[in-house]
Amino acid sequence: MFRRQLREYTFKMLFHKEFYPSEELEEQVDNFLQEEDELTQEQREAMAARAKNIFDKIPELDEEIAAVSEGWKLNRMGKVDLTIIRLALYEMRYDDQVPEKVAVNEAVEIAKKFGGDSSPQFVNGILAKLMR
């Protein structure tokens, strides 16, 4: 499976989490992964570990996002856009295998696929401010 597909699955898992209490996180991740027939057991385990790592970093990620999102409170951002930004920022800060420009480009592509008409520009604008 290609990295883009794995990234999209991770996005879906993170987005899915937005609608459940954090106490149910592990159960929801397991349920989500069981529904995805295309994934091998190794991919399921890797994605579950990655999602947990991202979940653990959400307070730090949100702090950085809030610092650059002038005029936008996180609770006013669309859940799709915020989830995409969190995923990309996690890759930018904590995944040495993903160059920042790739993380931004992939986030914009996910926004085109899953977000609204203005999502790609919004996601790109926030992430551009977060690039180092």
PDB file of C-alpha atoms in Angstrom:
ATOM      1  CA  MET A   1       0.000   0.000   0.000  1.00  0.00           C
ATOM      2  CA  PHE A   2       1.308   3.431  -0.879  1.00  0.00           C
ATOM      3  CA  ARG A   3       2.092   6.139   1.682  1.00  0.00           C
ATOM      4  CA  ARG A   4      -0.713   8.343   0.367  1.00  0.00           C
ATOM      5  CA  GLN A   5      -3.262   5.598   0.962  1.00  0.00           C
ATOM      6  CA  LEU A   6      -1.891   4.954   4.450  1.00  0.00           C
ATOM      7  CA  ARG A   7      -2.022   8.687   5.124  1.00  0.00           C
ATOM      8  CA  GLU A   8      -5.658   8.799   4.004  1.00  0.00           C
ATOM      9  CA  TYR A   9      -6.521   5.875   6.268  1.00  0.00           C
ATOM     10  CA  THR A  10      -4.779   7.656   9.138  1.00  0.00           C
ATOM     11  CA  PHE A  11      -6.748  10.813   8.349  1.00  0.00           C
ATOM     12  CA  LYS A  12     -10.008   8.859   8.403  1.00  0.00           C
ATOM     13  CA  MET A  13      -9.085   7.295  11.726  1.00  0.00           C
ATOM     14  CA  LEU A  14      -8.210  10.673  13.241  1.00  0.00           C
ATOM     15  CA  PHE A  15     -11.403  12.207  11.875  1.00  0.00           C
ATOM     16  CA  HIS A  16     -13.443   9.301  13.239  1.00  0.00           C
ATOM     17  CA  LYS A  17     -11.987  10.013  16.688  1.00  0.00           C
ATOM     18  CA  GLU A  18     -13.535  13.492  16.707  1.00  0.00           C
ATOM     19  CA  PHE A  19     -16.956  11.982  17.329  1.00  0.00           C
ATOM     20  CA  TYR A  20     -16.158   9.703  20.269  1.00  0.00           C
ATOM     21  CA  PRO A  21     -14.950  10.268  23.840  1.00  0.00           C
ATOM     22  CA  SER A  22     -11.224   9.758  24.369  1.00  0.00           C
ATOM     23  CA  GLU A  23     -11.944   6.853  26.756  1.00  0.00           C
ATOM     24  CA  GLU A  24     -13.230   4.904  23.752  1.00  0.00           C
ATOM     25  CA  LEU A  25     -10.176   5.694  21.624  1.00  0.00           C
ATOM     26  CA  GLU A  26      -8.591   2.255  21.577  1.00  0.00           C
ATOM     27  CA  GLU A  27     -11.903   0.518  20.879  1.00  0.00           C
ATOM     28  CA  GLN A  28     -12.751   2.968  18.082  1.00  0.00           C
ATOM     29  CA  VAL A  29      -9.340   2.534  16.449  1.00  0.00           C
ATOM     30  CA  ASP A  30      -9.769  -1.245  16.578  1.00  0.00           C
ATOM     31  CA  ASN A  31     -13.275  -1.006  15.107  1.00  0.00           C
ATOM     32  CA  PHE A  32     -12.106   1.287  12.320  1.00  0.00           C
ATOM     33  CA  LEU A  33      -9.190  -0.960  11.389  1.00  0.00           C
ATOM     34  CA  GLN A  34     -11.321  -4.104  11.367  1.00  0.00           C
ATOM     35  CA  GLU A  35     -13.597  -2.516   8.774  1.00  0.00           C
ATOM     36  CA  GLU A  36     -10.688  -1.902   6.396  1.00  0.00           C
ATOM     37  CA  ASP A  37     -10.269  -5.177   4.500  1.00  0.00           C
ATOM     38  CA  GLU A  38      -7.473  -3.860   2.286  1.00  0.00           C
ATOM     39  CA  LEU A  39      -5.005  -3.562   5.182  1.00  0.00           C
ATOM     40  CA  THR A  40      -2.584  -6.254   6.273  1.00  0.00           C
ATOM     41  CA  GLN A  41      -2.183  -6.968   9.972  1.00  0.00           C
ATOM     42  CA  GLU A  42       1.204  -5.228   9.900  1.00  0.00           C
ATOM     43  CA  GLN A  43      -0.342  -2.117   8.345  1.00  0.00           C
ATOM     44  CA  ARG A  44      -3.159  -2.158  10.913  1.00  0.00           C
ATOM     45  CA  GLU A  45      -0.682  -2.286  13.775  1.00  0.00           C
ATOM     46  CA  ALA A  46       1.485   0.451  12.284  1.00  0.00           C
ATOM     47  CA  MET A  47      -1.523   2.706  11.718  1.00  0.00           C
ATOM     48  CA  ALA A  48      -2.881   2.107  15.217  1.00  0.00           C
ATOM     49  CA  ALA A  49       0.504   3.016  16.709  1.00  0.00           C
ATOM     50  CA  ARG A  50       0.786   6.113  14.498  1.00  0.00           C
ATOM     51  CA  ALA A  51      -2.739   7.234  15.364  1.00  0.00           C
ATOM     52  CA  LYS A  52      -2.036   6.823  19.071  1.00  0.00           C
ATOM     53  CA  ASN A  53       1.149   8.867  18.717  1.00  0.00           C
ATOM     54  CA  ILE A  54      -0.786  11.621  16.967  1.00  0.00           C
ATOM     55  CA  PHE A  55      -3.605  11.508  19.543  1.00  0.00           C
ATOM     56  CA  ASP A  56      -1.021  11.917  22.299  1.00  0.00           C
ATOM     57  CA  LYS A  57       0.424  15.004  20.576  1.00  0.00           C
ATOM     58  CA  ILE A  58      -2.894  16.754  19.842  1.00  0.00           C
ATOM     59  CA  PRO A  59      -2.550  19.291  22.691  1.00  0.00           C
ATOM     60  CA  GLU A  60       0.903  20.327  21.414  1.00  0.00           C
ATOM     61  CA  LEU A  61      -0.217  20.344  17.789  1.00  0.00           C
ATOM     62  CA  ASP A  62      -3.295  22.406  18.622  1.00  0.00           C
ATOM     63  CA  GLU A  63      -1.191  24.924  20.525  1.00  0.00           C
ATOM     64  CA  GLU A  64       1.007  25.472  17.469  1.00  0.00           C
ATOM     65  CA  ILE A  65      -1.977  25.666  15.129  1.00  0.00           C
ATOM     66  CA  ALA A  66      -3.775  28.167  17.364  1.00  0.00           C
ATOM     67  CA  ALA A  67      -0.662  30.348  17.480  1.00  0.00           C
ATOM     68  CA  VAL A  68      -0.699  30.893  13.691  1.00  0.00           C
ATOM     69  CA  SER A  69      -4.392  30.759  12.866  1.00  0.00           C
ATOM     70  CA  GLU A  70      -5.195  34.429  13.199  1.00  0.00           C
ATOM     71  CA  GLY A  71      -8.899  35.057  13.533  1.00  0.00           C
ATOM     72  CA  TRP A  72      -9.702  31.350  13.758  1.00  0.00           C
ATOM     73  CA  LYS A  73     -10.309  29.509  16.999  1.00  0.00           C
ATOM     74  CA  LEU A  74      -9.771  25.780  16.716  1.00  0.00           C
ATOM     75  CA  ASN A  75     -13.370  25.037  17.682  1.00  0.00           C
ATOM     76  CA  ARG A  76     -14.528  27.141  14.703  1.00  0.00           C
ATOM     77  CA  MET A  77     -12.404  25.267  12.170  1.00  0.00           C
ATOM     78  CA  GLY A  78     -14.034  22.507  10.215  1.00  0.00           C
ATOM     79  CA  LYS A  79     -13.243  19.100  11.668  1.00  0.00           C
ATOM     80  CA  VAL A  80     -11.942  17.862   8.317  1.00  0.00           C
ATOM     81  CA  ASP A  81      -9.567  20.803   7.922  1.00  0.00           C
ATOM     82  CA  LEU A  82      -8.339  20.636  11.510  1.00  0.00           C
ATOM     83  CA  THR A  83      -7.743  16.891  11.270  1.00  0.00           C
ATOM     84  CA  ILE A  84      -5.756  17.309   8.057  1.00  0.00           C
ATOM     85  CA  ILE A  85      -3.677  20.109   9.581  1.00  0.00           C
ATOM     86  CA  ARG A  86      -2.967  18.026  12.705  1.00  0.00           C
ATOM     87  CA  LEU A  87      -1.838  15.064  10.609  1.00  0.00           C
ATOM     88  CA  ALA A  88       0.436  17.183   8.433  1.00  0.00           C
ATOM     89  CA  LEU A  89       1.884  19.088  11.386  1.00  0.00           C
ATOM     90  CA  TYR A  90       2.588  15.816  13.172  1.00  0.00           C
ATOM     91  CA  GLU A  91       4.495  14.636  10.092  1.00  0.00           C
ATOM     92  CA  MET A  92       6.360  17.951   9.883  1.00  0.00           C
ATOM     93  CA  ARG A  93       7.445  17.858  13.527  1.00  0.00           C
ATOM     94  CA  TYR A  94       7.791  14.196  14.419  1.00  0.00           C
ATOM     95  CA  ASP A  95       8.261  12.093  11.260  1.00  0.00           C
ATOM     96  CA  ASP A  96      11.798  12.450   9.933  1.00  0.00           C
ATOM     97  CA  GLN A  97      10.929  10.381   6.861  1.00  0.00           C
ATOM     98  CA  VAL A  98       8.487  12.993   5.546  1.00  0.00           C
ATOM     99  CA  PRO A  99       9.922  16.301   4.279  1.00  0.00           C
ATOM    100  CA  GLU A 100       7.856  19.341   5.257  1.00  0.00           C
ATOM    101  CA  LYS A 101       6.977  20.178   1.646  1.00  0.00           C
ATOM    102  CA  VAL A 102       5.702  16.645   1.092  1.00  0.00           C
ATOM    103  CA  ALA A 103       3.582  16.808   4.262  1.00  0.00           C
ATOM    104  CA  VAL A 104       2.039  20.083   3.070  1.00  0.00           C
ATOM    105  CA  ASN A 105       1.433  18.825  -0.471  1.00  0.00           C
ATOM    106  CA  GLU A 106      -0.157  15.608   0.778  1.00  0.00           C
ATOM    107  CA  ALA A 107      -2.362  17.572   3.191  1.00  0.00           C
ATOM    108  CA  VAL A 108      -3.590  19.773   0.352  1.00  0.00           C
ATOM    109  CA  GLU A 109      -4.390  16.674  -1.721  1.00  0.00           C
ATOM    110  CA  ILE A 110      -6.356  15.142   1.164  1.00  0.00           C
ATOM    111  CA  ALA A 111      -8.181  18.467   1.585  1.00  0.00           C
ATOM    112  CA  LYS A 112      -9.137  18.414  -2.102  1.00  0.00           C
ATOM    113  CA  LYS A 113     -10.526  14.912  -1.712  1.00  0.00           C
ATOM    114  CA  PHE A 114     -12.306  15.171   1.654  1.00  0.00           C
ATOM    115  CA  GLY A 115     -12.739  18.878   2.407  1.00  0.00           C
ATOM    116  CA  GLY A 116     -14.886  21.694   1.126  1.00  0.00           C
ATOM    117  CA  ASP A 117     -14.154  24.026  -1.751  1.00  0.00           C
ATOM    118  CA  SER A 118     -11.964  26.325   0.342  1.00  0.00           C
ATOM    119  CA  SER A 119     -10.246  23.567   2.341  1.00  0.00           C
ATOM    120  CA  PRO A 120      -7.121  23.193   0.166  1.00  0.00           C
ATOM    121  CA  GLN A 121      -6.313  26.916   0.376  1.00  0.00           C
ATOM    122  CA  PHE A 122      -7.095  27.079   4.096  1.00  0.00           C
ATOM    123  CA  VAL A 123      -4.994  24.018   4.930  1.00  0.00           C
ATOM    124  CA  ASN A 124      -2.135  25.266   2.764  1.00  0.00           C
ATOM    125  CA  GLY A 125      -2.235  28.718   4.360  1.00  0.00           C
ATOM    126  CA  ILE A 126      -2.083  27.409   7.935  1.00  0.00           C
ATOM    127  CA  LEU A 127       0.641  24.874   7.132  1.00  0.00           C
ATOM    128  CA  ALA A 128       2.719  27.480   5.270  1.00  0.00           C
ATOM    129  CA  LYS A 129       2.815  29.510   8.486  1.00  0.00           C
ATOM    130  CA  LEU A 130       3.926  26.409  10.405  1.00  0.00           C
ATOM    131  CA  MET A 131       6.837  25.531   8.121  1.00  0.00           C
ATOM    132  CA  ARG A 132      10.264  26.033   9.629  1.00  0.00           C
TER     133      ARG A 132
END
